[in-house]
Coordinates of C-alpha atoms and ligand atoms in Angstrom, one line a residue:
Chain A
M1 CA 3.9 17.6 -20.4
T2 CA 1.9 17.2 -17.2
K3 CA 3.6 20.1 -15.4
V4 CA 1.4 22.6 -13.7
N5 CA 2.2 25.8 -11.8
I6 CA 0.5 26.9 -8.7
C7 CA 1.4 30.3 -7.2
G8 CA 4.8 30.2 -8.8
I9 CA 5.6 26.7 -7.6
E10 CA 6.1 24.1 -10.2
F11 CA 4.5 20.6 -9.8
K12 CA 5.9 17.9 -12.1
N13 CA 2.3 16.6 -12.5
P14 CA -1.1 17.7 -11.1
V15 CA -1.5 14.7 -8.7
I16 CA -1.1 15.5 -5.0
A17 CA -1.6 13.1 -2.1
A18 CA -4.4 14.6 0.2
S19 CA -3.9 15.5 3.8
G20 CA -4.6 12.8 6.4
T21 CA -4.6 10.0 3.9
F22 CA -0.8 9.8 3.2
G23 CA 0.8 10.5 6.6
F24 CA 4.1 12.1 5.8
G25 CA 4.8 9.7 2.9
K26 CA 6.9 7.1 4.8
E27 CA 4.4 4.3 4.6
F28 CA 3.9 4.8 0.9
E29 CA 7.6 5.1 0.1
E30 CA 7.6 1.3 0.7
Y31 CA 5.4 0.8 -2.3
F32 CA 6.5 3.4 -4.8
P33 CA 9.0 6.3 -5.1
I34 CA 6.9 9.1 -3.7
E35 CA 8.9 11.8 -5.6
K36 CA 6.9 10.7 -8.6
L37 CA 4.0 12.7 -7.1
G38 CA 3.3 16.3 -8.0
G39 CA 3.1 17.0 -4.3
I40 CA 2.2 15.8 -0.9
S41 CA -0.1 17.5 1.6
T42 CA 0.9 16.5 5.1
K43 CA -1.3 15.1 7.8
G44 CA -3.2 18.0 9.3
L45 CA -0.9 19.8 11.7
T46 CA -1.9 21.7 14.8
L47 CA 0.4 23.9 16.8
N48 CA 0.6 21.3 19.6
K49 CA 0.7 17.5 19.4
R50 CA -2.7 15.8 19.4
D51 CA -3.7 12.2 20.2
G52 CA -6.9 12.3 18.2
N53 CA -10.4 11.1 19.0
K54 CA -11.4 8.1 21.1
G55 CA -13.8 5.4 20.0
I56 CA -14.4 4.2 16.5
R57 CA -12.5 6.3 14.0
I58 CA -13.5 4.7 10.7
H59 CA -16.8 3.6 9.3
E60 CA -17.5 2.4 5.8
T61 CA -20.3 3.6 3.6
P62 CA -21.4 2.7 0.1
S63 CA -18.4 3.8 -2.1
G64 CA -16.8 5.8 0.7
L65 CA -16.0 6.1 4.3
M66 CA -16.5 8.3 7.3
N67 CA -13.7 9.2 9.6
S68 CA -13.3 10.8 12.9
I69 CA -9.5 10.6 13.4
G70 CA -9.5 14.0 15.2
L71 CA -6.3 15.4 13.8
Q72 CA -3.9 13.0 15.5
N73 CA -0.5 14.7 14.7
P74 CA 2.9 15.4 16.2
G75 CA 2.3 19.2 16.3
V76 CA 4.1 21.7 14.1
K77 CA 7.4 21.4 16.0
G78 CA 7.3 17.6 16.0
F79 CA 6.6 17.7 12.3
I80 CA 9.6 19.9 11.6
E81 CA 11.9 17.8 13.7
E82 CA 10.7 14.3 13.1
E83 CA 9.0 14.2 9.7
L84 CA 10.2 17.0 7.5
P85 CA 13.8 15.8 7.2
F86 CA 12.5 12.7 5.4
M87 CA 10.1 14.6 3.2
E88 CA 12.6 17.3 2.1
K89 CA 14.9 14.7 0.7
K90 CA 12.2 13.8 -1.9
D91 CA 11.9 15.9 -5.0
T92 CA 8.2 16.8 -4.7
V93 CA 6.2 19.8 -3.5
I94 CA 5.4 19.8 0.2
L95 CA 2.2 21.4 1.3
A96 CA 2.0 21.8 5.1
N97 CA -1.7 21.3 6.0
L98 CA -2.3 23.5 9.1
G99 CA -5.3 23.6 11.3
G100 CA -6.1 25.6 14.4
S101 CA -8.8 26.5 17.0
T102 CA -7.8 30.1 17.4
I103 CA -6.3 32.7 15.0
D104 CA -3.2 32.8 17.2
D105 CA -2.7 29.0 16.8
Y106 CA -2.7 29.5 13.0
L107 CA -0.3 32.4 13.2
E108 CA 2.2 30.7 15.5
G109 CA 2.1 27.6 13.3
I110 CA 2.8 29.8 10.2
E111 CA 5.7 31.5 11.9
L112 CA 7.3 28.1 12.6
L113 CA 6.7 26.9 9.1
N114 CA 8.0 30.1 7.5
E115 CA 11.5 29.0 8.6
T116 CA 11.3 25.6 7.0
S117 CA 11.6 24.1 3.5
V118 CA 7.9 23.4 3.0
H119 CA 6.9 24.9 -0.3
M120 CA 3.3 25.9 0.5
I121 CA 0.9 26.2 3.4
E122 CA -2.5 24.6 3.0
L123 CA -4.6 26.4 5.5
N124 CA -7.2 24.0 6.8
I125 CA -10.3 25.8 7.8
S126 CA -12.4 22.8 7.2
C127 CA -11.7 19.8 9.5
P128 CA -15.1 18.7 10.8
N129 CA -13.9 16.3 13.5
V130 CA -12.5 18.6 16.1
K131 CA -12.9 22.2 17.0
E132 CA -9.2 22.6 16.6
G133 CA -9.6 21.7 13.0
G134 CA -10.9 25.1 12.2
M135 CA -14.2 24.2 10.6
A136 CA -15.7 27.0 12.7
F137 CA -13.7 29.3 10.5
G138 CA -14.8 27.5 7.3
I139 CA -18.5 27.9 7.6
K140 CA -19.0 31.7 7.7
C141 CA -17.4 34.0 5.3
N142 CA -16.5 36.8 7.7
T143 CA -14.6 34.5 10.1
A144 CA -12.8 32.8 7.2
S145 CA -11.9 36.1 5.8
E146 CA -10.4 37.3 9.1
V147 CA -8.2 34.2 9.6
V148 CA -7.0 34.1 6.0
K149 CA -6.2 37.8 6.0
K150 CA -4.1 37.6 9.2
A151 CA -2.4 34.3 8.1
K152 CA -1.6 35.7 4.7
S153 CA -0.1 38.8 6.2
I154 CA 2.7 36.9 8.0
S155 CA 3.1 33.9 5.7
K156 CA 6.3 33.8 3.7
K157 CA 5.0 30.8 1.7
P158 CA 2.3 30.8 -0.9
M159 CA -0.9 30.0 0.9
I160 CA -3.7 27.7 -0.3
V161 CA -6.9 27.7 1.7
K162 CA -8.7 24.4 2.0
L163 CA -12.5 24.9 1.9
S164 CA -15.2 22.9 3.6
P165 CA -18.1 21.7 1.6
N166 CA -20.1 22.4 4.7
A167 CA -19.7 26.2 4.1
E168 CA -22.9 28.1 4.0
N169 CA -22.3 29.1 0.4
I170 CA -19.2 27.7 -1.3
K171 CA -19.0 30.4 -3.9
E172 CA -19.2 33.2 -1.4
M173 CA -16.7 31.5 0.8
A174 CA -14.2 31.0 -2.0
Y175 CA -14.6 34.6 -3.0
A176 CA -14.2 35.9 0.5
C177 CA -11.0 33.8 1.0
V178 CA -9.5 35.1 -2.3
E179 CA -10.4 38.7 -1.4
A180 CA -8.6 38.1 2.0
G181 CA -5.5 37.1 0.1
A182 CA -5.5 33.4 -0.5
D183 CA -3.1 32.5 -3.3
G184 CA -5.1 29.5 -4.2
L185 CA -7.9 27.2 -3.0
S186 CA -8.3 23.5 -2.4
L187 CA -11.7 21.9 -2.2
V188 CA -13.2 20.0 -0.7
N189 CA -12.6 18.6 2.7
T190 CA -15.0 15.9 4.1
F191 CA -18.8 16.3 4.3
N192 CA -20.4 16.4 7.7
A193 CA -22.3 13.1 8.0
L194 CA -24.0 10.7 10.4
A195 CA -24.0 6.9 10.9
I196 CA -26.1 5.0 13.5
D197 CA -25.5 1.6 15.0
I198 CA -29.0 0.3 15.1
Y199 CA -28.3 -2.5 17.5
K200 CA -26.6 -0.3 20.1
R201 CA -29.2 2.4 19.2
K202 CA -26.4 4.9 19.2
P203 CA -24.4 6.9 16.7
V204 CA -21.3 5.0 15.5
F205 CA -19.0 7.9 16.4
N206 CA -18.4 9.4 19.8
N207 CA -18.7 12.8 18.2
I208 CA -22.0 11.8 16.7
T209 CA -21.1 13.2 13.2
A210 CA -18.0 12.5 11.2
G211 CA -16.5 13.4 7.8
L212 CA -17.6 11.6 4.7
S213 CA -15.1 11.1 1.8
G214 CA -14.5 8.8 -1.2
P215 CA -16.2 8.2 -4.6
C216 CA -19.6 8.8 -3.1
I217 CA -18.8 12.5 -2.8
K218 CA -17.2 13.0 -6.2
P219 CA -20.2 14.5 -8.1
I220 CA -20.9 17.1 -5.4
A221 CA -17.2 18.0 -5.0
L222 CA -16.9 18.3 -8.8
R223 CA -19.9 20.7 -8.9
M224 CA -18.3 22.8 -6.2
V225 CA -15.0 23.0 -8.0
Y226 CA -16.8 24.0 -11.2
E227 CA -18.9 26.7 -9.4
V228 CA -15.9 28.1 -7.5
S229 CA -13.8 28.3 -10.7
K230 CA -16.4 30.6 -12.2
V231 CA -16.0 33.2 -9.4
V232 CA -12.3 33.3 -8.6
N233 CA -9.2 33.6 -10.7
V234 CA -6.7 31.9 -8.4
P235 CA -5.5 28.3 -9.0
I236 CA -7.9 25.6 -7.6
I237 CA -6.9 22.2 -6.4
G238 CA -9.8 19.8 -6.8
I239 CA -10.4 17.1 -4.1
G240 CA -13.2 14.6 -3.6
G241 CA -13.5 10.9 -4.5
I242 CA -10.8 10.9 -7.2
I243 CA -9.6 7.3 -7.8
S244 CA -8.9 7.2 -11.5
F245 CA -7.4 9.4 -14.2
E246 CA -10.8 9.9 -15.6
D247 CA -11.9 11.4 -12.3
A248 CA -8.8 13.7 -12.3
I249 CA -9.5 14.9 -15.9
E250 CA -13.1 15.7 -15.0
F251 CA -11.9 18.0 -12.2
I252 CA -9.4 19.7 -14.5
M253 CA -12.1 20.2 -17.1
A254 CA -14.3 21.7 -14.3
G255 CA -11.5 24.2 -13.7
A256 CA -9.0 22.7 -11.3
T257 CA -5.2 23.2 -11.9
A258 CA -4.3 20.2 -9.8
I259 CA -6.1 17.5 -7.9
Q260 CA -5.6 15.6 -4.6
V261 CA -6.2 11.9 -4.0
G262 CA -7.4 11.1 -0.5
S263 CA -9.4 7.9 0.3
G264 CA -8.2 6.4 -2.9
N265 CA -4.9 5.8 -1.3
F266 CA -6.6 3.3 1.0
I267 CA -7.8 1.0 -1.7
K268 CA -4.4 0.8 -3.4
P269 CA -1.2 2.3 -2.0
D270 CA 0.1 3.2 -5.5
I271 CA -3.2 4.4 -6.9
T272 CA -1.7 7.9 -7.5
I273 CA 0.9 6.4 -9.9
D274 CA -1.9 4.8 -11.9
I275 CA -3.6 8.2 -12.1
I276 CA -0.4 10.0 -13.2
Q277 CA 0.2 7.4 -15.9
G278 CA -3.4 7.5 -16.9
I279 CA -3.3 11.3 -17.3
E280 CA -0.2 11.0 -19.5
M281 CA -1.8 8.4 -21.7
F282 CA -4.9 10.3 -22.0
M283 CA -3.0 13.4 -23.1
E284 CA -1.1 11.5 -25.7
K285 CA -4.1 9.9 -27.1
E286 CA -6.1 13.1 -27.2
G287 CA -3.2 15.1 -28.5
I288 CA -3.2 17.4 -25.5
K289 CA 0.2 19.2 -25.1
S290 CA -0.5 20.9 -21.8
L291 CA -3.3 20.6 -19.2
E292 CA -4.0 24.3 -19.7
E293 CA -5.7 23.3 -23.0
I294 CA -8.5 21.5 -21.1
R295 CA -8.6 23.4 -17.9
G296 CA -12.1 24.7 -17.2
I297 CA -13.3 24.0 -20.8
I298 CA -16.8 23.1 -19.7
Chain B
M1 CA 10.1 -2.1 -2.7
K2 CA 7.0 -4.0 -1.5
S3 CA 4.4 -5.0 -4.1
S4 CA 1.1 -3.3 -3.9
Y5 CA -2.1 -5.4 -4.2
Q6 CA -1.4 -8.7 -6.0
D7 CA -3.8 -11.2 -7.5
G8 CA -4.3 -14.6 -5.9
I9 CA -6.1 -17.4 -7.7
I10 CA -8.5 -19.3 -5.5
E11 CA -7.5 -22.9 -5.1
S12 CA -10.4 -23.6 -2.7
N13 CA -12.9 -21.7 -0.6
I14 CA -14.8 -24.1 1.6
E15 CA -17.3 -23.7 4.5
I16 CA -15.7 -25.8 7.2
S17 CA -18.3 -24.9 9.8
E18 CA -21.4 -22.7 9.9
N19 CA -20.3 -19.3 8.5
I20 CA -16.6 -20.2 8.8
Y21 CA -14.6 -20.5 5.6
E22 CA -11.2 -21.8 4.7
L23 CA -9.7 -20.0 1.7
I24 CA -6.6 -21.2 -0.1
L25 CA -4.8 -19.0 -2.7
D26 CA -2.2 -20.2 -5.1
G27 CA 0.7 -17.9 -5.6
D28 CA 4.0 -16.9 -4.1
F29 CA 2.9 -15.3 -0.9
Q30 CA 5.0 -14.6 2.2
G31 CA 4.5 -13.7 5.8
S32 CA 5.0 -14.8 9.4
P33 CA 2.6 -15.9 12.0
G34 CA 0.4 -13.0 13.3
Q35 CA 0.8 -11.0 10.2
F36 CA -2.2 -10.3 8.0
Y37 CA -3.3 -9.3 4.5
M38 CA -5.8 -6.8 3.3
I39 CA -8.2 -8.6 1.1
R40 CA -10.4 -7.4 -1.7
G41 CA -12.7 -10.0 -3.2
W42 CA -14.4 -7.5 -5.6
E43 CA -13.4 -5.1 -8.3
A44 CA -16.1 -2.5 -7.5
L45 CA -15.9 0.4 -5.1
D46 CA -18.6 -0.9 -2.9
P47 CA -17.5 -2.2 -0.4
F48 CA -14.9 0.5 -0.5
L49 CA -12.4 -0.8 2.0
S50 CA -10.5 -4.0 1.9
R51 CA -10.8 -6.5 4.8
P52 CA -7.9 -7.4 7.2
I53 CA -7.5 -11.2 7.6
S54 CA -4.7 -13.0 9.3
I55 CA -2.5 -15.6 7.7
A56 CA -3.8 -19.0 8.9
D57 CA -1.1 -21.0 7.1
L58 CA 1.6 -20.6 4.5
N59 CA 3.1 -23.5 2.6
N60 CA 5.5 -23.0 -0.3
G61 CA 3.9 -19.7 -1.2
R62 CA 0.3 -21.0 -1.0
I63 CA -1.6 -19.1 1.6
K64 CA -4.5 -20.1 3.7
F65 CA -7.0 -17.8 5.4
L66 CA -9.7 -18.7 7.9
Y67 CA -12.6 -16.3 8.1
E68 CA -16.0 -15.8 9.6
V69 CA -18.8 -14.3 7.5
K70 CA -19.7 -11.2 9.5
G71 CA -21.0 -8.6 7.0
R72 CA -20.9 -7.6 3.4
G73 CA -17.2 -8.0 2.7
T74 CA -16.8 -11.5 4.0
H75 CA -20.1 -12.5 2.5
I76 CA -18.8 -11.5 -1.0
I77 CA -15.6 -13.4 -0.4
S78 CA -17.5 -16.5 0.7
K79 CA -19.2 -16.7 -2.6
L80 CA -16.0 -16.8 -4.6
K81 CA -15.1 -20.2 -6.3
K82 CA -12.0 -22.1 -7.3
G83 CA -10.3 -20.3 -10.1
D84 CA -11.7 -16.9 -9.2
K85 CA -9.3 -14.0 -8.7
L86 CA -9.0 -12.0 -5.5
S87 CA -6.6 -9.2 -4.7
I88 CA -4.6 -9.0 -1.6
L89 CA -2.0 -6.7 0.0
G90 CA 0.6 -8.0 2.5
P91 CA 2.0 -9.3 4.6
L92 CA 1.3 -6.5 7.0
G93 CA 1.9 -5.9 10.6
N94 CA 4.6 -7.1 13.0
G95 CA 3.6 -10.7 13.7
F96 CA 4.3 -12.8 16.8
D97 CA 7.7 -13.1 18.4
L98 CA 8.7 -16.7 17.8
N99 CA 11.9 -16.6 19.8
T100 CA 10.5 -18.3 22.9
K101 CA 11.4 -20.7 25.7
G102 CA 9.5 -22.7 28.2
K103 CA 5.9 -23.8 28.4
I104 CA 3.6 -22.0 26.1
A105 CA -0.2 -21.5 26.0
L106 CA -2.1 -20.4 22.9
I107 CA -5.5 -19.0 23.8
S108 CA -8.1 -18.3 21.2
G109 CA -11.7 -17.2 21.2
G110 CA -13.9 -18.0 18.2
I111 CA -12.3 -17.0 14.9
G112 CA -9.3 -15.9 16.9
I113 CA -8.1 -19.4 16.2
A114 CA -7.2 -18.3 12.7
P115 CA -3.6 -17.3 13.3
M116 CA -3.0 -20.2 15.7
L117 CA -2.2 -22.9 13.2
Y118 CA 0.7 -21.0 11.6
L119 CA 1.9 -19.9 15.0
A120 CA 1.8 -23.4 16.5
K121 CA 3.7 -24.8 13.5
S122 CA 6.4 -22.1 13.7
L123 CA 7.2 -22.3 17.4
N124 CA 10.2 -24.5 18.3
I125 CA 8.3 -25.9 21.2
K126 CA 4.8 -27.6 21.1
A127 CA 2.3 -25.4 22.9
D128 CA -0.9 -26.1 24.7
L129 CA -4.0 -24.8 22.9
Y130 CA -6.9 -23.3 24.8
C131 CA -9.8 -22.5 22.5
G132 CA -13.3 -21.2 23.2
F133 CA -16.2 -21.4 20.7
R134 CA -19.7 -20.1 20.8
D135 CA -21.0 -23.3 19.3
K136 CA -19.4 -26.3 17.4
P137 CA -15.6 -26.1 17.4
Y138 CA -13.7 -25.9 14.1
F139 CA -10.2 -26.0 12.6
L140 CA -8.9 -28.3 15.4
E141 CA -8.1 -31.2 13.0
S142 CA -5.7 -28.9 11.2
I143 CA -4.0 -27.7 14.4
G144 CA -4.0 -31.0 16.4
Q145 CA -0.7 -32.4 15.3
Y146 CA 1.2 -29.2 16.0
V147 CA 0.2 -28.8 19.7
N148 CA 0.5 -30.8 22.9
N149 CA -2.9 -30.6 24.6
I150 CA -6.1 -29.1 23.4
F151 CA -8.4 -27.6 26.0
M152 CA -11.8 -26.6 24.7
A153 CA -14.8 -24.7 25.9
T154 CA -18.2 -23.9 24.3
D155 CA -20.7 -21.3 25.4
N156 CA -23.6 -23.9 25.1
G157 CA -21.6 -26.9 26.4
I158 CA -22.1 -28.8 23.1
M159 CA -18.4 -29.9 23.4
G160 CA -15.7 -29.5 26.0
H161 CA -16.2 -27.2 29.1
K162 CA -19.5 -25.3 29.2
G163 CA -18.5 -21.7 29.7
F164 CA -15.5 -19.5 29.0
I165 CA -12.2 -20.9 28.0
T166 CA -10.5 -18.5 30.4
E167 CA -12.0 -20.6 33.3
L168 CA -9.8 -23.6 32.3
F169 CA -6.6 -21.6 32.1
N170 CA -4.1 -21.2 34.9
P171 CA -1.3 -18.7 34.1
M172 CA 1.0 -20.2 36.8
E173 CA 1.5 -23.3 34.6
Y174 CA 3.1 -21.4 31.7
D175 CA 6.1 -19.3 30.8
L176 CA 4.5 -17.5 27.9
V177 CA 1.0 -16.9 26.5
Y178 CA -0.3 -15.9 23.1
T179 CA -3.8 -14.8 22.6
C180 CA -6.2 -13.8 19.8
G181 CA -10.0 -13.4 20.0
P182 CA -12.8 -11.0 20.9
T183 CA -11.8 -7.9 22.9
P184 CA -13.8 -8.9 26.0
M185 CA -12.0 -12.2 26.2
M186 CA -8.6 -10.7 25.7
K187 CA -9.3 -8.2 28.5
V188 CA -10.0 -11.1 30.8
I189 CA -6.8 -12.8 29.8
M190 CA -4.8 -9.6 30.2
N191 CA -6.0 -9.4 33.8
I192 CA -5.4 -13.1 34.5
C193 CA -1.8 -12.9 33.2
K194 CA -0.8 -9.5 34.6
G195 CA 2.2 -9.8 36.8
K196 CA 2.2 -13.6 36.4
V197 CA 3.2 -14.6 32.9
P198 CA 4.3 -12.6 29.8
L199 CA 1.5 -12.3 27.2
Y200 CA 1.4 -11.5 23.5
I201 CA -1.9 -10.3 22.4
S202 CA -3.1 -9.8 18.8
M203 CA -5.3 -6.7 18.7
E204 CA -8.1 -5.8 16.3
N205 CA -9.5 -2.6 15.1
R206 CA -11.3 -1.3 12.1
M207 CA -8.9 -0.6 9.3
A208 CA -9.0 1.6 6.2
C209 CA -5.5 1.5 4.8
G210 CA -3.8 -1.4 6.6
I211 CA -0.4 0.3 6.1
G212 CA -0.2 2.9 8.8
A213 CA -1.4 6.0 6.9
C214 CA -5.0 6.7 8.0
L215 CA -4.6 6.5 11.8
G216 CA -8.0 4.8 11.9
C217 CA -6.9 1.6 13.7
T218 CA -5.1 3.1 16.8
V219 CA -4.8 1.6 20.3
E220 CA -3.5 3.2 23.5
T221 CA -0.2 1.8 24.7
I222 CA 2.3 2.7 27.4
R223 CA 4.3 4.5 24.6
G224 CA 1.3 6.5 23.5
I225 CA -1.1 6.0 20.6
E226 CA 0.0 3.3 18.2
R227 CA -1.4 1.8 15.0
V228 CA -2.7 -1.8 15.2
C229 CA -1.8 -2.3 11.5
K230 CA 1.8 -1.1 11.8
E231 CA 3.2 -1.3 15.4
G232 CA 0.8 -4.3 15.9
P233 CA -1.4 -6.2 15.6
V234 CA 0.7 -8.1 18.2
F235 CA 1.4 -6.2 21.4
K236 CA 2.8 -7.3 24.7
G237 CA 0.0 -7.6 27.3
E238 CA 1.5 -5.1 29.6
E239 CA 1.9 -2.5 26.8
I240 CA -1.9 -2.1 26.2
T241 CA -3.4 0.5 28.5
I242 CA -7.1 0.3 27.6
D243 CA -9.3 -0.9 30.5
Ligands
FAD301 C1 -5.3 -7.7 12.1 C2 -6.6 -8.3 11.9 C3 -6.7 -9.7 11.5 C4 -7.9 -10.3 11.4 N1 -8.0 -11.6 11.0 C5 -9.1 -12.2 10.8 C6 -9.2 -13.6 10.5 O1 -8.2 -14.2 10.3 N2 -10.4 -14.1 10.3 C7 -11.6 -13.4 10.4 O2 -12.6 -14.0 10.2 N3 -11.5 -12.1 10.8 C8 -10.4 -11.5 11.0 N4 -10.4 -10.2 11.3 C9 -11.7 -9.5 11.5 C10 -12.2 -9.1 10.1 O3 -11.3 -8.2 9.5 C11 -13.6 -8.5 10.1 O4 -14.5 -9.5 10.7 C12 -14.1 -8.1 8.8 O5 -13.4 -7.0 8.3 C13 -15.6 -7.8 8.8 O6 -15.9 -7.4 7.5 P1 -17.3 -7.6 6.9 O7 -17.4 -7.0 5.5 O8 -17.7 -9.0 6.9 O9 -18.2 -6.9 7.9 P2 -18.8 -5.5 7.9 O10 -19.5 -5.3 9.1 O11 -19.6 -5.2 6.6 O12 -17.5 -4.5 7.9 C14 -17.7 -3.2 7.7 C15 -16.4 -2.5 8.0 O13 -15.9 -2.7 9.3 C16 -14.6 -3.2 9.3 N5 -14.6 -4.1 10.4 C17 -15.7 -4.6 11.0 N6 -15.3 -5.4 12.0 C18 -14.0 -5.4 12.1 C19 -13.1 -6.1 12.9 N7 -13.4 -6.8 13.9 N8 -11.8 -5.9 12.7 C20 -11.4 -5.1 11.6 N9 -12.2 -4.5 10.8 C21 -13.5 -4.6 11.0 C22 -14.3 -3.7 8.0 O14 -13.0 -3.6 7.6 C23 -15.2 -2.8 7.2 O15 -14.5 -1.6 6.9 C24 -9.1 -9.5 11.5 C25 -9.1 -8.2 11.9 C26 -7.9 -7.6 12.1 C27 -7.8 -6.1 12.4
FMN302 C1 -8.8 9.4 7.3 C2 -8.8 10.8 6.8 C3 -8.1 11.8 7.4 C4 -8.1 13.1 7.0 N1 -7.4 14.0 7.6 C5 -7.3 15.3 7.1 C6 -6.5 16.3 7.7 O1 -5.8 16.0 8.7 N2 -6.5 17.5 7.1 C7 -7.3 17.9 6.0 O2 -7.2 19.0 5.6 N3 -8.0 16.9 5.5 C8 -8.1 15.7 6.0 N4 -8.9 14.7 5.3 C9 -9.7 15.1 4.1 C10 -8.9 14.7 2.9 O3 -7.7 15.4 2.7 C11 -9.8 15.0 1.7 O4 -10.1 16.4 1.6 C12 -11.2 14.3 1.7 O5 -11.0 13.0 2.2 C13 -11.9 14.2 0.3 O6 -11.1 13.6 -0.6 P1 -11.3 12.0 -1.0 O7 -12.7 11.8 -1.3 O8 -10.3 11.8 -2.2 O9 -10.9 11.2 0.2 C14 -8.9 13.4 5.8 C15 -9.6 12.4 5.2 C16 -9.6 11.1 5.6 C17 -10.4 10.0 4.9
FES303 S1 -5.5 0.9 9.0 FE1 -4.8 2.9 8.4 S2 -3.4 3.3 10.1 FE2 -4.0 1.3 10.5

């Protein structure tokens, strides 16, 4: 009943764990069977291993948090050797979230991932915390278009492009990425934001700005999903402050085919299960046979 | 499978010293010394994150926490009353190594005394406790019977030695040291103990998930970057490479 299809890949339900908030699934497997999820987006990968940022990495805000993790990850090869074997044993869709600071980084990463069992690539052109995260590509349409076109030309996997809410114009950005060949879009990544420690009279984060996520961004993320769904006709994965089934249904009604849960995983390790069950109950109660019936109905 | 957040019913939540509270929850909780729980004392989404608090004691499933009111989260928890519900996730982290021999020192600074009661009770040898406080000492009546000697220091000299607790401590007298407290104090202890006596140190960092997923709570070790919530919070002194 809750099945959805994105670029020919079937998800048993529309709930995906968002990149950077779910590791590679191992920690959560201790709390629930992770194959119950529609999919898992891996921690953001870069071609080479990264240690991440120094200093404070997490800062709380009203109904949300800011993070400056800095893409700490084992690198694409490390992922394939150390993390993927565990993930591929689970019956759920794997999205390899891939960042890069140059087009060649992206291309080399895709070539390595092409030969693996990951189901999809989520091209991250939107991490605000490091220049390797690719946000430079995610602000201007022409640079985004170039990296998507080249990446798509060599990718053997369906390719979703993850958009930044910091893009100059989210509709134009979405359109440009689809024109360049994106099979789907996921949005949004974190919002560029600032926090100041007034006693130290300094920014909280070494990088000055950091990425804001959580329920506080939901209404803006929802608006962006809605707007983008009006200008493209590829599947959209909605992300931003989703912590309940009601939130998830809102995103679907705004035009999303599936959704990702990010910061919500921090307030309850099995929150995604509550959301999946909530969606099922809602569908039963409302007599909805397939999520297509309500997708983009507003 | 571990349980996710579970409810604890508050048995008592008492201010034992200025801004220092002792919280007891009834239930069937588990954990070993040095482990911690993520605590949510509110249903709302603001504050968004749970707060990490160490296990201060555990008795037939009843759990005790000792916490200092610092900001919004601990302030909300301090207002809760007997019978109120609170939700907690744990036990988390690795805990202290209890398999020890010889003469042991426990060194705490301020609220770093929180995990020391359960630790002292669980060791097979009675340790000496060194504890530093800013102002009036607390929690010592609870720990007293489980330790040999108590050495105390206060910043203002109101009780015990006037100054830092580290000034009373001689590493050569011990075979093993455990410490928990503010980072500057622990840095001093790391330096004092280096090359002289093995040290277990309970690290702190801001946490979002508490279970190892967000990579927010990392610390540099000789093995590379590790997570305080998962590989820690207890590390060996010589493993930590921050200066
Ligand atoms: C493993 C571990 C065990 C701890 N055990 C105890 C204990 O037994 N008793 C006790 O009083 N305190 C303990 N602390 C510190 C305690 O978690 C913080 O004092 C508390 O989170 C501050 O929250 P607040 O809402 O009062 O302050 P706020 O300033 O409002 O906190 C805002 C944010 O910062 C985080 N934060 C701020 N300071 C710290 C800190 N020092 N460590 C971790 N997160 C922090 C909070 O989680 C929150 O996300 C422990 C910390 C860790 C990491
Ligand atoms: C701690 C943390 C780390 C993140 N790391 C990544 C990452 O590596 N790659 C990525 O594409 N997005 C990353 N994100 C962004 C999330 O995947 C998600 O897009 C964003 O948090 C918004 O969703 P939310 O409000 O549900 O958290 C991270 C978010 C957080 C909070
Ligand atoms: S708090 Fe998330 S990794 Fe430690």
